[in-house]
PDB file of C-alpha atoms in Angstrom:
ATOM      1  CA  UNK A   1      94.100 -38.547 -92.966  1.00 52.00           C
ATOM      2  CA  UNK A   2      95.418 -41.198 -90.610  1.00 60.00           C
ATOM      3  CA  UNK A   3      93.530 -42.193 -87.527  1.00 63.00           C
ATOM      4  CA  UNK A   4      95.610 -42.378 -84.386  1.00 71.00           C
ATOM      5  CA  UNK A   5      93.644 -43.739 -81.479  1.00 75.00           C
ATOM      6  CA  UNK A   6      94.636 -43.046 -77.898  1.00 86.00           C
ATOM      7  CA  UNK A   7      93.661 -44.995 -74.781  1.00 88.00           C
ATOM      8  CA  UNK A   8      90.348 -43.117 -74.444  1.00 89.00           C
ATOM      9  CA  UNK A   9      89.399 -44.039 -78.006  1.00 91.00           C
ATOM     10  CA  UNK A  10      90.380 -47.671 -77.421  1.00 91.00           C
ATOM     11  CA  UNK A  11      88.308 -47.921 -74.230  1.00 92.00           C
ATOM     12  CA  UNK A  12      85.295 -46.320 -75.878  1.00 93.00           C
ATOM     13  CA  UNK A  13      85.550 -48.645 -78.875  1.00 93.00           C
ATOM     14  CA  UNK A  14      85.558 -51.629 -76.485  1.00 94.00           C
ATOM     15  CA  UNK A  15      82.439 -50.183 -74.825  1.00 93.00           C
ATOM     16  CA  UNK A  16      80.751 -49.753 -78.213  1.00 95.00           C
ATOM     17  CA  UNK A  17      81.665 -53.278 -79.304  1.00 95.00           C
ATOM     18  CA  UNK A  18      80.404 -54.710 -76.019  1.00 94.00           C
ATOM     19  CA  UNK A  19      77.000 -53.099 -76.440  1.00 92.00           C
ATOM     20  CA  UNK A  20      76.797 -54.222 -80.079  1.00 94.00           C
ATOM     21  CA  UNK A  21      77.664 -57.798 -79.079  1.00 93.00           C
ATOM     22  CA  UNK A  22      75.129 -57.677 -76.244  1.00 89.00           C
ATOM     23  CA  UNK A  23      72.461 -56.660 -78.757  1.00 88.00           C
ATOM     24  CA  UNK A  24      73.575 -59.444 -81.103  1.00 90.00           C
ATOM     25  CA  UNK A  25      73.523 -62.082 -78.361  1.00 87.00           C
ATOM     26  CA  UNK A  26      70.043 -61.014 -77.193  1.00 83.00           C
ATOM     27  CA  UNK A  27      68.699 -61.075 -80.763  1.00 84.00           C
ATOM     28  CA  UNK A  28      65.201 -59.641 -81.078  1.00 81.00           C
ATOM     29  CA  UNK A  29      65.235 -58.925 -77.340  1.00 80.00           C
ATOM     30  CA  UNK A  30      68.352 -56.804 -77.847  1.00 81.00           C
ATOM     31  CA  UNK A  31      66.724 -54.920 -80.712  1.00 84.00           C
ATOM     32  CA  UNK A  32      63.623 -54.178 -78.643  1.00 81.00           C
ATOM     33  CA  UNK A  33      65.816 -53.238 -75.672  1.00 79.00           C
ATOM     34  CA  UNK A  34      67.766 -50.710 -77.755  1.00 84.00           C
ATOM     35  CA  UNK A  35      64.592 -49.304 -79.330  1.00 83.00           C
ATOM     36  CA  UNK A  36      62.918 -48.804 -75.951  1.00 79.00           C
ATOM     37  CA  UNK A  37      66.070 -47.145 -74.582  1.00 79.00           C
ATOM     38  CA  UNK A  38      65.972 -44.731 -77.540  1.00 79.00           C
ATOM     39  CA  UNK A  39      62.309 -43.995 -76.853  1.00 77.00           C
ATOM     40  CA  UNK A  40      62.801 -43.567 -73.095  1.00 76.00           C
ATOM     41  CA  UNK A  41      65.995 -41.522 -73.301  1.00 75.00           C
ATOM     42  CA  UNK A  42      64.294 -38.105 -73.675  1.00 74.00           C
ATOM     43  CA  UNK A  43      61.926 -38.942 -70.822  1.00 72.00           C
ATOM     44  CA  UNK A  44      64.724 -40.104 -68.544  1.00 71.00           C
ATOM     45  CA  UNK A  45      66.833 -37.065 -69.461  1.00 71.00           C
ATOM     46  CA  UNK A  46      64.065 -34.824 -68.155  1.00 69.00           C
ATOM     47  CA  UNK A  47      64.484 -36.427 -64.717  1.00 66.00           C
ATOM     48  CA  UNK A  48      67.602 -34.304 -64.245  1.00 61.00           C
ATOM     49  CA  UNK A  49      65.412 -31.545 -62.844  1.00 62.00           C
ATOM     50  CA  UNK A  50      63.946 -33.872 -60.197  1.00 66.00           C
ATOM     51  CA  UNK A  51      65.574 -34.702 -56.873  1.00 68.00           C
ATOM     52  CA  UNK A  52      68.192 -37.435 -57.256  1.00 67.00           C
ATOM     53  CA  UNK A  53      66.433 -40.091 -55.171  1.00 76.00           C
ATOM     54  CA  UNK A  54      63.123 -39.562 -56.928  1.00 77.00           C
ATOM     55  CA  UNK A  55      64.838 -39.909 -60.325  1.00 69.00           C
ATOM     56  CA  UNK A  56      66.553 -43.117 -59.173  1.00 73.00           C
ATOM     57  CA  UNK A  57      63.244 -44.531 -57.917  1.00 80.00           C
ATOM     58  CA  UNK A  58      61.407 -43.661 -61.152  1.00 77.00           C
ATOM     59  CA  UNK A  59      64.237 -45.124 -63.238  1.00 72.00           C
ATOM     60  CA  UNK A  60      64.236 -48.357 -61.225  1.00 78.00           C
ATOM     61  CA  UNK A  61      60.457 -48.745 -61.545  1.00 83.00           C
ATOM     62  CA  UNK A  62      60.505 -48.052 -65.292  1.00 78.00           C
ATOM     63  CA  UNK A  63      63.523 -50.338 -65.784  1.00 74.00           C
ATOM     64  CA  UNK A  64      61.944 -53.197 -63.833  1.00 79.00           C
ATOM     65  CA  UNK A  65      58.646 -52.821 -65.689  1.00 80.00           C
ATOM     66  CA  UNK A  66      60.446 -52.731 -69.010  1.00 76.00           C
ATOM     67  CA  UNK A  67      62.521 -55.830 -68.160  1.00 72.00           C
ATOM     68  CA  UNK A  68      59.408 -57.780 -67.178  1.00 77.00           C
ATOM     69  CA  UNK A  69      57.540 -56.689 -70.306  1.00 76.00           C
ATOM     70  CA  UNK A  70      60.476 -57.530 -72.549  1.00 72.00           C
ATOM     71  CA  UNK A  71      60.893 -61.004 -71.075  1.00 70.00           C
ATOM     72  CA  UNK A  72      57.159 -61.604 -71.636  1.00 74.00           C
ATOM     73  CA  UNK A  73      57.341 -60.391 -75.258  1.00 71.00           C
ATOM     74  CA  UNK A  74      60.352 -62.424 -76.354  1.00 69.00           C
ATOM     75  CA  UNK A  75      59.771 -65.544 -74.266  1.00 67.00           C
ATOM     76  CA  UNK A  76      58.894 -67.772 -77.218  1.00 62.00           C
ATOM     77  CA  UNK A  77      60.859 -66.038 -79.974  1.00 63.00           C
ATOM     78  CA  UNK A  78      63.005 -68.216 -82.197  1.00 61.00           C
ATOM     79  CA  UNK A  79      66.448 -66.617 -82.400  1.00 70.00           C
ATOM     80  CA  UNK A  80      67.304 -66.705 -86.072  1.00 81.00           C
ATOM     81  CA  UNK A  81      70.354 -65.084 -87.641  1.00 87.00           C
ATOM     82  CA  UNK A  82      68.140 -62.231 -88.900  1.00 87.00           C
ATOM     83  CA  UNK A  83      67.034 -61.433 -85.339  1.00 85.00           C
ATOM     84  CA  UNK A  84      70.620 -61.600 -84.104  1.00 88.00           C
ATOM     85  CA  UNK A  85      71.805 -59.219 -86.831  1.00 92.00           C
ATOM     86  CA  UNK A  86      68.925 -56.856 -86.052  1.00 90.00           C
ATOM     87  CA  UNK A  87      69.894 -56.969 -82.369  1.00 88.00           C
ATOM     88  CA  UNK A  88      73.527 -56.307 -83.257  1.00 92.00           C
ATOM     89  CA  UNK A  89      72.666 -53.320 -85.462  1.00 94.00           C
ATOM     90  CA  UNK A  90      70.391 -51.791 -82.821  1.00 92.00           C
ATOM     91  CA  UNK A  91      73.026 -52.478 -80.137  1.00 91.00           C
ATOM     92  CA  UNK A  92      75.622 -50.812 -82.345  1.00 94.00           C
ATOM     93  CA  UNK A  93      73.432 -47.729 -82.738  1.00 93.00           C
ATOM     94  CA  UNK A  94      72.816 -47.570 -78.996  1.00 91.00           C
ATOM     95  CA  UNK A  95      76.542 -48.029 -78.386  1.00 93.00           C
ATOM     96  CA  UNK A  96      77.307 -45.169 -80.769  1.00 93.00           C
ATOM     97  CA  UNK A  97      75.003 -42.850 -78.843  1.00 90.00           C
ATOM     98  CA  UNK A  98      76.536 -43.918 -75.534  1.00 89.00           C
ATOM     99  CA  UNK A  99      80.129 -43.538 -76.753  1.00 92.00           C
ATOM    100  CA  UNK A 100      79.368 -40.125 -78.245  1.00 91.00           C
ATOM    101  CA  UNK A 101      77.756 -38.957 -75.018  1.00 87.00           C
ATOM    102  CA  UNK A 102      80.728 -40.190 -72.960  1.00 89.00           C
ATOM    103  CA  UNK A 103      83.304 -38.502 -75.185  1.00 90.00           C
ATOM    104  CA  UNK A 104      81.337 -35.230 -75.051  1.00 88.00           C
ATOM    105  CA  UNK A 105      80.672 -35.333 -71.302  1.00 85.00           C
ATOM    106  CA  UNK A 106      83.832 -33.562 -70.164  1.00 85.00           C
ATOM    107  CA  UNK A 107      83.555 -29.958 -68.913  1.00 85.00           C
ATOM    108  CA  UNK A 108      83.345 -27.039 -71.320  1.00 83.00           C
ATOM    109  CA  UNK A 109      85.398 -23.930 -70.559  1.00 80.00           C
ATOM    110  CA  UNK A 110      83.726 -20.579 -69.841  1.00 79.00           C
ATOM    111  CA  UNK A 111      84.854 -19.410 -73.290  1.00 80.00           C
ATOM    112  CA  UNK A 112      83.037 -22.358 -74.889  1.00 77.00           C
ATOM    113  CA  UNK A 113      86.057 -24.430 -75.910  1.00 79.00           C
ATOM    114  CA  UNK A 114      85.895 -28.173 -75.462  1.00 85.00           C
ATOM    115  CA  UNK A 115      87.355 -29.739 -73.423  1.00 85.00           C
ATOM    116  CA  UNK A 116      88.023 -27.276 -70.639  1.00 85.00           C
ATOM    117  CA  UNK A 117      91.662 -26.640 -69.842  1.00 85.00           C
ATOM    118  CA  UNK A 118      90.754 -26.914 -66.155  1.00 87.00           C
ATOM    119  CA  UNK A 119      90.979 -30.707 -66.510  1.00 87.00           C
ATOM    120  CA  UNK A 120      94.043 -32.498 -65.228  1.00 89.00           C
ATOM    121  CA  UNK A 121      96.798 -32.160 -67.884  1.00 89.00           C
ATOM    122  CA  UNK A 122      96.865 -35.878 -68.737  1.00 88.00           C
ATOM    123  CA  UNK A 123      93.060 -36.045 -69.058  1.00 88.00           C
ATOM    124  CA  UNK A 124      92.954 -32.829 -71.096  1.00 88.00           C
ATOM    125  CA  UNK A 125      95.574 -34.148 -73.500  1.00 88.00           C
ATOM    126  CA  UNK A 126      93.814 -37.506 -73.842  1.00 88.00           C
ATOM    127  CA  UNK A 127      90.420 -35.906 -74.546  1.00 88.00           C
ATOM    128  CA  UNK A 128      91.708 -33.156 -76.818  1.00 86.00           C
ATOM    129  CA  UNK A 129      93.666 -35.654 -78.924  1.00 87.00           C
ATOM    130  CA  UNK A 130      90.818 -38.162 -79.081  1.00 89.00           C
ATOM    131  CA  UNK A 131      89.840 -38.980 -82.634  1.00 90.00           C
ATOM    132  CA  UNK A 132      86.343 -39.950 -81.464  1.00 90.00           C
ATOM    133  CA  UNK A 133      85.947 -36.584 -79.737  1.00 89.00           C
ATOM    134  CA  UNK A 134      86.921 -34.742 -82.913  1.00 88.00           C
ATOM    135  CA  UNK A 135      84.613 -36.836 -85.063  1.00 89.00           C
ATOM    136  CA  UNK A 136      81.740 -36.227 -82.606  1.00 89.00           C
ATOM    137  CA  UNK A 137      82.109 -32.449 -82.524  1.00 86.00           C
ATOM    138  CA  UNK A 138      79.279 -32.045 -85.063  1.00 89.00           C
ATOM    139  CA  UNK A 139      76.858 -32.665 -82.176  1.00 89.00           C
ATOM    140  CA  UNK A 140      77.499 -29.160 -80.768  1.00 85.00           C
ATOM    141  CA  UNK A 141      75.826 -27.599 -83.811  1.00 87.00           C
ATOM    142  CA  UNK A 142      73.186 -30.310 -84.291  1.00 88.00           C
ATOM    143  CA  UNK A 143      69.468 -29.693 -83.742  1.00 88.00           C
ATOM    144  CA  UNK A 144      68.295 -29.836 -80.134  1.00 82.00           C
ATOM    145  CA  UNK A 145      66.455 -33.137 -80.635  1.00 81.00           C
ATOM    146  CA  UNK A 146      69.783 -34.786 -81.596  1.00 84.00           C
ATOM    147  CA  UNK A 147      71.555 -33.180 -78.651  1.00 83.00           C
ATOM    148  CA  UNK A 148      68.805 -34.473 -76.362  1.00 80.00           C
ATOM    149  CA  UNK A 149      69.964 -38.032 -77.083  1.00 79.00           C
ATOM    150  CA  UNK A 150      73.698 -37.371 -76.793  1.00 84.00           C
ATOM    151  CA  UNK A 151      74.211 -34.447 -74.390  1.00 81.00           C
ATOM    152  CA  UNK A 152      70.835 -33.957 -72.677  1.00 73.00           C
ATOM    153  CA  UNK A 153      72.255 -31.779 -69.898  1.00 70.00           C
ATOM    154  CA  UNK A 154      73.473 -29.227 -72.457  1.00 70.00           C
ATOM    155  CA  UNK A 155      70.144 -28.792 -74.276  1.00 63.00           C
ATOM    156  CA  UNK A 156      68.428 -25.482 -73.557  1.00 56.00           C
ATOM    157  CA  UNK A 157      64.963 -26.199 -72.223  1.00 51.00           C
ATOM    158  CA  UNK A 158      62.149 -24.132 -73.720  1.00 45.00           C
TER     159      UNK A 158
END
């Protein structure tokens, strides 16, 4: 099987690499940042049921508090190669989740096919021929806790 990337795949791979490099550059701070984002993601996803401005306000308060706490925690950390690699790995994992959620964020048709044919023809062709989209299709049949991290708006709330 040969992989043929289109422009969507190339842009998403640049996004993934950027987040991985950001984690690497931040070292242990990047690793903690990615871990906290993973822990806060289900909580933040539940804000979708709240009014938009309230969700923005809560997100800003949590983000500011997290940034202050993180800067306090890693203020005196020595950035060794081990910490940088740990930050890069955690950034890569976070980037994978983000890229997967972006590639699966296009509309679904009423019949359940993805992507919806109601998209503009060029966008539909780009998404439907995306290798990343095809390799991420396992998420649709994954357990709800996995879907909560990747496509939180599609998870059926109990």
